[in-house]
PDB file of C-alpha atoms and ligand atoms in Angstrom:
ATOM      1  CA  UNK L  97      21.759 -25.507 -13.752  1.00 82.00           C
ATOM      2  CA  UNK L  98      21.496 -22.524 -10.518  1.00 88.00           C
ATOM      3  CA  UNK L  99      19.096 -23.566  -8.201  1.00 94.00           C
ATOM      4  CA  UNK L 100      16.354 -20.993  -8.240  1.00 97.00           C
ATOM      5  CA  UNK L 101      14.289 -19.345  -5.753  1.00 98.00           C
ATOM      6  CA  UNK L 102      10.994 -17.120  -5.558  1.00 97.00           C
ATOM      7  CA  UNK L 103       9.182 -15.170  -3.072  1.00 96.00           C
ATOM      8  CA  UNK L 104       6.290 -16.239  -1.632  1.00 96.00           C
ATOM      9  CA  UNK L 105       3.270 -14.279  -1.637  1.00 93.00           C
ATOM     10  CA  UNK L 106      -0.168 -13.542  -1.104  1.00 90.00           C
ATOM     11  CA  UNK L 107      -1.841 -13.149  -4.102  1.00 88.00           C
ATOM     12  CA  UNK L 108      -3.459  -9.873  -5.577  1.00 87.00           C
ATOM     13  CA  UNK L 109      -6.611  -8.421  -3.394  1.00 86.00           C
ATOM     14  CA  UNK L 110      -8.611  -9.022  -6.971  1.00 91.00           C
ATOM     15  CA  UNK L 111      -7.817 -12.786  -7.424  1.00 90.00           C
ATOM     16  CA  UNK L 112     -10.454 -15.243  -6.666  1.00 91.00           C
ATOM     17  CA  UNK L 113      -9.278 -17.169  -3.706  1.00 91.00           C
ATOM     18  CA  UNK L 114      -9.339 -20.829  -4.015  1.00 93.00           C
ATOM     19  CA  UNK L 115     -10.071 -21.290  -0.302  1.00 93.00           C
ATOM     20  CA  UNK L 116     -12.502 -19.288   1.810  1.00 90.00           C
ATOM     21  CA  UNK L 117     -10.255 -20.235   4.992  1.00 89.00           C
ATOM     22  CA  UNK L 118      -9.044 -17.425   7.620  1.00 89.00           C
ATOM     23  CA  UNK L 119      -7.578 -17.084  11.408  1.00 92.00           C
ATOM     24  CA  UNK L 120      -8.430 -14.463  13.798  1.00 95.00           C
ATOM     25  CA  UNK L 121      -5.862 -15.517  16.480  1.00 95.00           C
ATOM     26  CA  UNK L 122      -2.387 -13.959  17.697  1.00 95.00           C
ATOM     27  CA  UNK L 123       1.080 -15.680  18.875  1.00 96.00           C
ATOM     28  CA  UNK L 124       0.643 -16.191  22.467  1.00 97.00           C
ATOM     29  CA  UNK L 125       2.864 -14.189  23.638  1.00 98.00           C
ATOM     30  CA  UNK L 126       4.716 -10.618  22.138  1.00 97.00           C
ATOM     31  CA  UNK L 127       7.548  -8.189  23.065  1.00 98.00           C
ATOM     32  CA  UNK L 128       5.750  -5.172  23.240  1.00 98.00           C
ATOM     33  CA  UNK L 129       6.335  -1.902  20.668  1.00 97.00           C
ATOM     34  CA  UNK L 130       8.260   0.238  22.149  1.00 97.00           C
ATOM     35  CA  UNK L 131       8.670   5.347  23.438  1.00 97.00           C
ATOM     36  CA  UNK L 132      11.281   5.334  22.724  1.00 97.00           C
ATOM     37  CA  UNK L 133      13.066   8.856  24.355  1.00 97.00           C
ATOM     38  CA  UNK L 134      15.398   9.226  22.163  1.00 97.00           C
ATOM     39  CA  UNK L 135      14.312   9.195  18.236  1.00 96.00           C
ATOM     40  CA  UNK L 136      10.511   9.832  19.363  1.00 96.00           C
ATOM     41  CA  UNK L 137       9.302   6.728  17.694  1.00 96.00           C
ATOM     42  CA  UNK L 138       6.354   4.457  18.527  1.00 97.00           C
ATOM     43  CA  UNK L 139       7.230   1.686  16.719  1.00 96.00           C
ATOM     44  CA  UNK L 140       6.995  -2.627  16.516  1.00 95.00           C
ATOM     45  CA  UNK L 141       8.007  -5.049  14.197  1.00 91.00           C
ATOM     46  CA  UNK L 142       6.676  -8.459  12.934  1.00 89.00           C
ATOM     47  CA  UNK L 143       9.010 -10.837  13.908  1.00 92.00           C
ATOM     48  CA  UNK L 144       7.921 -14.328  15.228  1.00 94.00           C
ATOM     49  CA  UNK L 145       9.156 -17.167  15.995  1.00 96.00           C
ATOM     50  CA  UNK L 146       6.878 -19.470  16.826  1.00 97.00           C
ATOM     51  CA  UNK L 147       8.870 -21.961  18.352  1.00 97.00           C
ATOM     52  CA  UNK L 148       9.975 -19.792  20.851  1.00 97.00           C
ATOM     53  CA  UNK L 149       7.913 -20.983  24.483  1.00 97.00           C
ATOM     54  CA  UNK L 150       7.916 -18.700  27.315  1.00 97.00           C
ATOM     55  CA  UNK L 151       5.299 -20.837  28.753  1.00 96.00           C
ATOM     56  CA  UNK L 152       8.571 -21.284  31.378  1.00 96.00           C
ATOM     57  CA  UNK L 153       9.204 -17.937  32.400  1.00 96.00           C
ATOM     58  CA  UNK L 154       8.663 -16.335  35.984  1.00 95.00           C
ATOM     59  CA  UNK L 155       7.665 -13.033  34.060  1.00 94.00           C
ATOM     60  CA  UNK L 156       5.357 -14.294  30.967  1.00 95.00           C
ATOM     61  CA  UNK L 157       1.857 -12.646  32.433  1.00 95.00           C
ATOM     62  CA  UNK L 158       4.226  -9.184  31.251  1.00 96.00           C
ATOM     63  CA  UNK L 159       4.218 -10.451  27.922  1.00 97.00           C
ATOM     64  CA  UNK L 160       0.345 -11.254  27.355  1.00 95.00           C
ATOM     65  CA  UNK L 161      -1.286  -8.054  26.047  1.00 93.00           C
ATOM     66  CA  UNK L 162       0.060  -7.264  22.872  1.00 92.00           C
ATOM     67  CA  UNK L 163       1.355  -2.744  23.667  1.00 96.00           C
ATOM     68  CA  UNK L 164       3.058   0.093  23.862  1.00 97.00           C
ATOM     69  CA  UNK L 165       5.715   0.743  26.453  1.00 97.00           C
ATOM     70  CA  UNK L 166       8.802   3.582  27.443  1.00 97.00           C
ATOM     71  CA  UNK L 167      12.232   1.892  26.325  1.00 97.00           C
ATOM     72  CA  UNK L 168      13.034   1.410  30.012  1.00 96.00           C
ATOM     73  CA  UNK L 169      10.207  -0.671  30.713  1.00 97.00           C
ATOM     74  CA  UNK L 170      10.359  -2.226  27.329  1.00 97.00           C
ATOM     75  CA  UNK L 171      14.134  -3.355  27.462  1.00 97.00           C
ATOM     76  CA  UNK L 172      13.248  -4.773  30.913  1.00 97.00           C
ATOM     77  CA  UNK L 173      10.914  -6.863  29.889  1.00 97.00           C
ATOM     78  CA  UNK L 174      13.016  -8.417  26.930  1.00 97.00           C
ATOM     79  CA  UNK L 175      15.862  -8.466  28.633  1.00 97.00           C
ATOM     80  CA  UNK L 176      13.497 -11.298  30.127  1.00 97.00           C
ATOM     81  CA  UNK L 177      13.349 -13.068  27.542  1.00 97.00           C
ATOM     82  CA  UNK L 178      17.029 -12.611  25.790  1.00 96.00           C
ATOM     83  CA  UNK L 179      18.171 -16.426  27.038  1.00 96.00           C
ATOM     84  CA  UNK L 180      15.153 -17.668  25.826  1.00 96.00           C
ATOM     85  CA  UNK L 181      16.302 -16.346  22.007  1.00 96.00           C
ATOM     86  CA  UNK L 182      18.166 -18.081  19.428  1.00 92.00           C
ATOM     87  CA  UNK L 183      21.727 -17.376  20.223  1.00 89.00           C
ATOM     88  CA  UNK L 184      22.938 -14.222  18.320  1.00 89.00           C
ATOM     89  CA  UNK L 185      19.136 -12.868  18.244  1.00 92.00           C
ATOM     90  CA  UNK L 186      18.292  -9.883  19.251  1.00 92.00           C
ATOM     91  CA  UNK L 187      15.305  -8.793  21.212  1.00 95.00           C
ATOM     92  CA  UNK L 188      12.669  -6.319  19.044  1.00 95.00           C
ATOM     93  CA  UNK L 189       9.648  -4.829  20.402  1.00 97.00           C
ATOM     94  CA  UNK L 190       6.616  -6.075  18.961  1.00 96.00           C
ATOM     95  CA  UNK L 191       7.865  -9.593  18.885  1.00 97.00           C
ATOM     96  CA  UNK L 192       6.172 -12.655  18.504  1.00 97.00           C
ATOM     97  CA  UNK L 193       7.006 -16.181  20.977  1.00 97.00           C
ATOM     98  CA  UNK L 194       5.137 -19.454  21.197  1.00 97.00           C
ATOM     99  CA  UNK L 195       1.959 -20.907  18.423  1.00 98.00           C
ATOM    100  CA  UNK L 196      -0.617 -19.354  17.075  1.00 97.00           C
ATOM    101  CA  UNK L 197      -3.758 -18.932  19.482  1.00 97.00           C
ATOM    102  CA  UNK L 198      -7.334 -18.506  18.453  1.00 97.00           C
ATOM    103  CA  UNK L 199      -9.762 -18.930  15.837  1.00 97.00           C
ATOM    104  CA  UNK L 200      -9.632 -20.370  12.652  1.00 95.00           C
ATOM    105  CA  UNK L 201     -12.995 -20.875  10.202  1.00 92.00           C
ATOM    106  CA  UNK L 202     -13.884 -22.837   6.956  1.00 90.00           C
ATOM    107  CA  UNK L 203     -11.682 -24.531   4.914  1.00 91.00           C
ATOM    108  CA  UNK L 204      -7.773 -24.362   4.398  1.00 93.00           C
ATOM    109  CA  UNK L 205      -5.527 -24.658   1.517  1.00 93.00           C
ATOM    110  CA  UNK L 206      -2.629 -27.277   1.619  1.00 96.00           C
ATOM    111  CA  UNK L 207      -0.228 -23.679   1.817  1.00 97.00           C
ATOM    112  CA  UNK L 208      -1.407 -20.578   2.855  1.00 94.00           C
ATOM    113  CA  UNK L 209       0.032 -17.201   3.997  1.00 92.00           C
ATOM    114  CA  UNK L 210      -1.673 -14.610   6.361  1.00 88.00           C
ATOM    115  CA  UNK L 211       0.571 -12.459   5.525  1.00 82.00           C
ATOM    116  CA  UNK L 212       3.495 -12.469   4.026  1.00 70.00           C
ATOM    117  CA  UNK L 213       6.129 -13.921   6.528  1.00 77.00           C
ATOM    118  CA  UNK L 214       2.769 -15.956   8.594  1.00 91.00           C
ATOM    119  CA  UNK L 215       3.289 -19.615   6.090  1.00 96.00           C
ATOM    120  CA  UNK L 216       0.513 -22.251   7.722  1.00 96.00           C
ATOM    121  CA  UNK L 217       0.373 -26.456   6.508  1.00 97.00           C
ATOM    122  CA  UNK L 218      -1.750 -28.372   6.594  1.00 96.00           C
ATOM    123  CA  UNK L 219      -0.676 -31.045   8.723  1.00 96.00           C
ATOM    124  CA  UNK L 220      -1.530 -33.415   5.423  1.00 96.00           C
ATOM    125  CA  UNK L 221       1.170 -31.077   2.887  1.00 97.00           C
ATOM    126  CA  UNK L 222       3.500 -31.183   5.881  1.00 98.00           C
ATOM    127  CA  UNK L 223       3.957 -34.712   5.955  1.00 98.00           C
ATOM    128  CA  UNK L 224       4.382 -34.771   2.509  1.00 98.00           C
ATOM    129  CA  UNK L 225       7.394 -32.172   3.007  1.00 98.00           C
ATOM    130  CA  UNK L 226       9.078 -34.079   5.058  1.00 98.00           C
ATOM    131  CA  UNK L 227       8.558 -36.681   3.220  1.00 98.00           C
ATOM    132  CA  UNK L 228      10.979 -35.695  -0.056  1.00 98.00           C
ATOM    133  CA  UNK L 229      13.160 -34.025   2.543  1.00 98.00           C
ATOM    134  CA  UNK L 230      12.948 -30.005   2.183  1.00 98.00           C
ATOM    135  CA  UNK L 231      15.338 -29.275   4.608  1.00 98.00           C
ATOM    136  CA  UNK L 232      14.279 -25.760   7.528  1.00 97.00           C
ATOM    137  CA  UNK L 233      11.292 -27.472   8.605  1.00 97.00           C
ATOM    138  CA  UNK L 234      10.085 -25.586  11.792  1.00 97.00           C
ATOM    139  CA  UNK L 235       6.750 -26.501  12.658  1.00 98.00           C
ATOM    140  CA  UNK L 236       4.888 -25.433  15.104  1.00 98.00           C
ATOM    141  CA  UNK L 237       1.426 -26.539  15.453  1.00 98.00           C
ATOM    142  CA  UNK L 238      -1.087 -23.679  15.749  1.00 97.00           C
ATOM    143  CA  UNK L 239      -4.116 -23.543  18.901  1.00 97.00           C
ATOM    144  CA  UNK L 240      -7.368 -22.617  16.209  1.00 96.00           C
ATOM    145  CA  UNK L 241     -10.628 -23.667  17.230  1.00 95.00           C
ATOM    146  CA  UNK L 242     -13.206 -23.475  14.586  1.00 93.00           C
ATOM    147  CA  UNK L 243     -11.549 -26.305  11.533  1.00 91.00           C
ATOM    148  CA  UNK L 244     -12.769 -28.207  10.731  1.00 88.00           C
ATOM    149  CA  UNK L 245     -12.977 -31.585  11.624  1.00 87.00           C
ATOM    150  CA  UNK L 246      -9.338 -33.574  11.196  1.00 88.00           C
ATOM    151  CA  UNK L 247      -7.556 -30.808   9.603  1.00 92.00           C
ATOM    152  CA  UNK L 248      -4.357 -29.627  11.623  1.00 96.00           C
ATOM    153  CA  UNK L 249      -2.438 -26.152  10.577  1.00 97.00           C
ATOM    154  CA  UNK L 250       1.333 -26.084  11.001  1.00 98.00           C
ATOM    155  CA  UNK L 251       3.220 -22.968  11.455  1.00 98.00           C
ATOM    156  CA  UNK L 252       6.599 -22.304   9.854  1.00 97.00           C
ATOM    157  CA  UNK L 253       9.228 -21.453  11.483  1.00 96.00           C
ATOM    158  CA  UNK L 254      10.629 -19.508   8.324  1.00 95.00           C
ATOM    159  CA  UNK L 255      15.411 -19.986   8.895  1.00 95.00           C
ATOM    160  CA  UNK L 256      16.680 -16.631   9.089  1.00 94.00           C
ATOM    161  CA  UNK L 257      19.227 -16.883   5.844  1.00 95.00           C
ATOM    162  CA  UNK L 258      20.683 -14.920   2.951  1.00 96.00           C
ATOM    163  CA  UNK L 259      20.462 -11.408   1.903  1.00 96.00           C
ATOM    164  CA  UNK L 260      18.448  -8.770   0.364  1.00 97.00           C
ATOM    165  CA  UNK L 261      20.047  -7.945  -2.449  1.00 96.00           C
ATOM    166  CA  UNK L 262      21.937  -4.287  -1.773  1.00 93.00           C
ATOM    167  CA  UNK L 263      20.175  -1.865  -3.930  1.00 93.00           C
ATOM    168  CA  UNK L 264      17.127  -3.909  -3.094  1.00 94.00           C
ATOM    169  CA  UNK L 265      17.094  -1.681   0.910  1.00 94.00           C
ATOM    170  CA  UNK L 266      17.923   1.854   2.005  1.00 94.00           C
ATOM    171  CA  UNK L 267      18.604   1.953   5.315  1.00 92.00           C
ATOM    172  CA  UNK L 268      18.918   5.567   7.256  1.00 93.00           C
ATOM    173  CA  UNK L 269      20.835   5.871  10.344  1.00 95.00           C
ATOM    174  CA  UNK L 270      20.077   3.085  13.388  1.00 94.00           C
ATOM    175  CA  UNK L 271      18.590   4.726  16.792  1.00 96.00           C
ATOM    176  CA  UNK L 272      21.655   4.008  19.024  1.00 95.00           C
ATOM    177  CA  UNK L 273      18.418   3.527  22.150  1.00 95.00           C
ATOM    178  CA  UNK L 274      15.987   1.403  20.845  1.00 95.00           C
ATOM    179  CA  UNK L 275      17.899   0.202  17.411  1.00 92.00           C
ATOM    180  CA  UNK L 276      14.932   1.525  15.302  1.00 94.00           C
ATOM    181  CA  UNK L 277      15.273   2.958  12.239  1.00 92.00           C
ATOM    182  CA  UNK L 278      14.014   3.817   8.560  1.00 92.00           C
ATOM    183  CA  UNK L 279      14.187   1.062   5.854  1.00 92.00           C
ATOM    184  CA  UNK L 280      12.915   1.004   2.172  1.00 94.00           C
ATOM    185  CA  UNK L 281      12.741  -2.510   0.298  1.00 94.00           C
ATOM    186  CA  UNK L 282      11.946  -2.024  -3.052  1.00 92.00           C
ATOM    187  CA  UNK L 283       8.392  -4.301  -3.736  1.00 86.00           C
ATOM    188  CA  UNK L 284      10.516  -6.917  -5.723  1.00 92.00           C
ATOM    189  CA  UNK L 285      14.109  -7.067  -4.172  1.00 95.00           C
ATOM    190  CA  UNK L 286      16.704  -9.936  -5.173  1.00 96.00           C
ATOM    191  CA  UNK L 287      18.921 -12.094  -4.018  1.00 97.00           C
ATOM    192  CA  UNK L 288      22.290 -11.456  -3.306  1.00 97.00           C
ATOM    193  CA  UNK L 289      23.800 -14.337  -5.406  1.00 96.00           C
ATOM    194  CA  UNK L 290      27.264 -14.243  -2.417  1.00 95.00           C
ATOM    195  CA  UNK L 291      24.466 -14.693   0.783  1.00 95.00           C
ATOM    196  CA  UNK L 292      22.151 -17.747  -0.443  1.00 96.00           C
ATOM    197  CA  UNK L 293      21.740 -20.041   1.588  1.00 96.00           C
ATOM    198  CA  UNK L 294      22.431 -23.839   0.141  1.00 94.00           C
ATOM    199  CA  UNK L 295      21.013 -26.096   3.600  1.00 97.00           C
ATOM    200  CA  UNK L 296      17.559 -24.967   3.552  1.00 98.00           C
ATOM    201  CA  UNK L 297      14.988 -24.551   1.001  1.00 98.00           C
ATOM    202  CA  UNK L 298      12.867 -21.789   2.188  1.00 98.00           C
ATOM    203  CA  UNK L 299      14.117 -19.121   4.528  1.00 97.00           C
ATOM    204  CA  UNK L 300      13.977 -14.757   5.774  1.00 95.00           C
ATOM    205  CA  UNK L 301      16.392 -13.020   4.285  1.00 95.00           C
ATOM    206  CA  UNK L 302      18.744 -11.361   7.720  1.00 92.00           C
ATOM    207  CA  UNK L 303      17.855  -7.735   5.630  1.00 92.00           C
ATOM    208  CA  UNK L 304      14.202  -8.305   5.058  1.00 91.00           C
ATOM    209  CA  UNK L 305      12.502  -9.635   7.967  1.00 89.00           C
ATOM    210  CA  UNK L 306       9.189  -9.721   6.809  1.00 89.00           C
ATOM    211  CA  UNK L 307      10.013 -11.000   3.513  1.00 93.00           C
ATOM    212  CA  UNK L 308       9.709 -15.554   2.635  1.00 95.00           C
ATOM    213  CA  UNK L 309      11.563 -17.404   0.369  1.00 97.00           C
ATOM    214  CA  UNK L 310      11.807 -20.483  -1.013  1.00 97.00           C
ATOM    215  CA  UNK L 311      14.104 -22.475  -3.287  1.00 98.00           C
ATOM    216  CA  UNK L 312      12.962 -24.597  -6.710  1.00 97.00           C
ATOM    217  CA  UNK L 313      12.961 -27.424  -4.522  1.00 98.00           C
ATOM    218  CA  UNK L 314      10.527 -25.727  -2.725  1.00 98.00           C
ATOM    219  CA  UNK L 315       8.052 -25.342  -5.110  1.00 98.00           C
ATOM    220  CA  UNK L 316       8.542 -28.413  -7.553  1.00 97.00           C
ATOM    221  CA  UNK L 317       7.653 -30.591  -4.100  1.00 98.00           C
ATOM    222  CA  UNK L 318       4.701 -28.218  -2.249  1.00 97.00           C
ATOM    223  CA  UNK L 319       2.997 -27.672  -6.407  1.00 96.00           C
ATOM    224  CA  UNK L 320       1.508 -31.215  -7.184  1.00 96.00           C
ATOM    225  CA  UNK L 321      -0.742 -30.661  -3.498  1.00 96.00           C
ATOM    226  CA  UNK L 322      -1.989 -27.512  -5.032  1.00 88.00           C
ATOM    227  CA  UNK L 323      -4.012 -25.056  -5.584  1.00 94.00           C
ATOM    228  CA  UNK L 324      -3.681 -22.850  -2.670  1.00 93.00           C
ATOM    229  CA  UNK L 325      -3.278 -19.421  -2.105  1.00 93.00           C
ATOM    230  CA  UNK L 326       0.455 -18.850  -2.739  1.00 95.00           C
ATOM    231  CA  UNK L 327       2.285 -17.387  -5.871  1.00 94.00           C
ATOM    232  CA  UNK L 328       5.481 -17.729  -6.166  1.00 96.00           C
ATOM    233  CA  UNK L 329       7.567 -14.725  -8.006  1.00 96.00           C
ATOM    234  CA  UNK L 330      11.312 -15.520  -9.054  1.00 97.00           C
ATOM    235  CA  UNK L 331      13.649 -13.655  -7.761  1.00 97.00           C
ATOM    236  CA  UNK L 332      16.740 -11.958  -9.606  1.00 96.00           C
ATOM    237  CA  UNK L 333      20.041 -13.625  -8.301  1.00 96.00           C
ATOM    238  CA  UNK L 334      22.648 -11.588  -8.337  1.00 92.00           C
ATOM    239  CA  UNK L 335      26.307 -10.942  -7.274  1.00 89.00           C
ATOM    240  CA  UNK L 336      26.757  -8.726  -4.813  1.00 78.00           C
ATOM    241  CA  UNK L 337      30.275  -7.791  -5.598  1.00 66.00           C
ATOM    242  CA  UNK L 338      28.879  -6.608  -9.670  1.00 54.00           C
ATOM    243  CA  UNK L 339      26.486  -4.041  -7.735  1.00 49.00           C
ATOM    244  CA  UNK L 340      28.826  -1.348  -9.451  1.00 51.00           C
ATOM    245  CA  UNK L 341      29.822   0.589  -5.977  1.00 49.00           C
ATOM    246  CA  UNK L 342      33.729   0.424  -5.228  1.00 45.00           C
ATOM    247  CA  UNK L 343      35.339  -0.665  -1.628  1.00 43.00           C
TER     248      UNK L 343
HETATM  249 ZN1   ZN B1004      14.709   5.575  19.247  1.00 69.35          ZN
END
């Protein structure tokens, strides 16, 4: 049987919640959004790298306040951050780093997702996932005031791996200055079967970084800990070579 893959989603807003918890927090540092003189877009992405620690960067104060800067200033600040990024990864406007800092209220389930791409687990859930050998876990302890006594939350930095199937992604031309391009992704994207990750059990596709996918190993490991306010939609996996296009 081939491995099954699932898109991690938040339940529909009309669905009753199991857990009342909510968070008001931001990552410790962020690159500014950009105002581009070439394409005239003002934008900022949602890419987060909680494990990247910029506390030793002398220019870290420039990354404290989320804001928009002209492209030239953005590029100057981004150059300071580049050496801290995992190799092969370029800075992007609005990129966020470091642990979540802020406040939390009420109670949290073992697994939660503030957005589709911000995955949080309790310490107990993390220990369980580690104990059963789930691969690709990069936990970063969230610095939250107001959690119930004894509760610790970790954000999981989800590894970049794999690809959404190309038929699920429409990409416009890319701005040569800031890298902006219009991207439309179908609401229930399938995965490229020729690029499936086999070394991790959770991942963000490199062409759809606000989508989080897990495999059946992850689902089987976490499900006994439920309930939680996260759903798993089984994703189609289709070979790129059978997509019908001719090279
Ligand atoms: Zn641009």
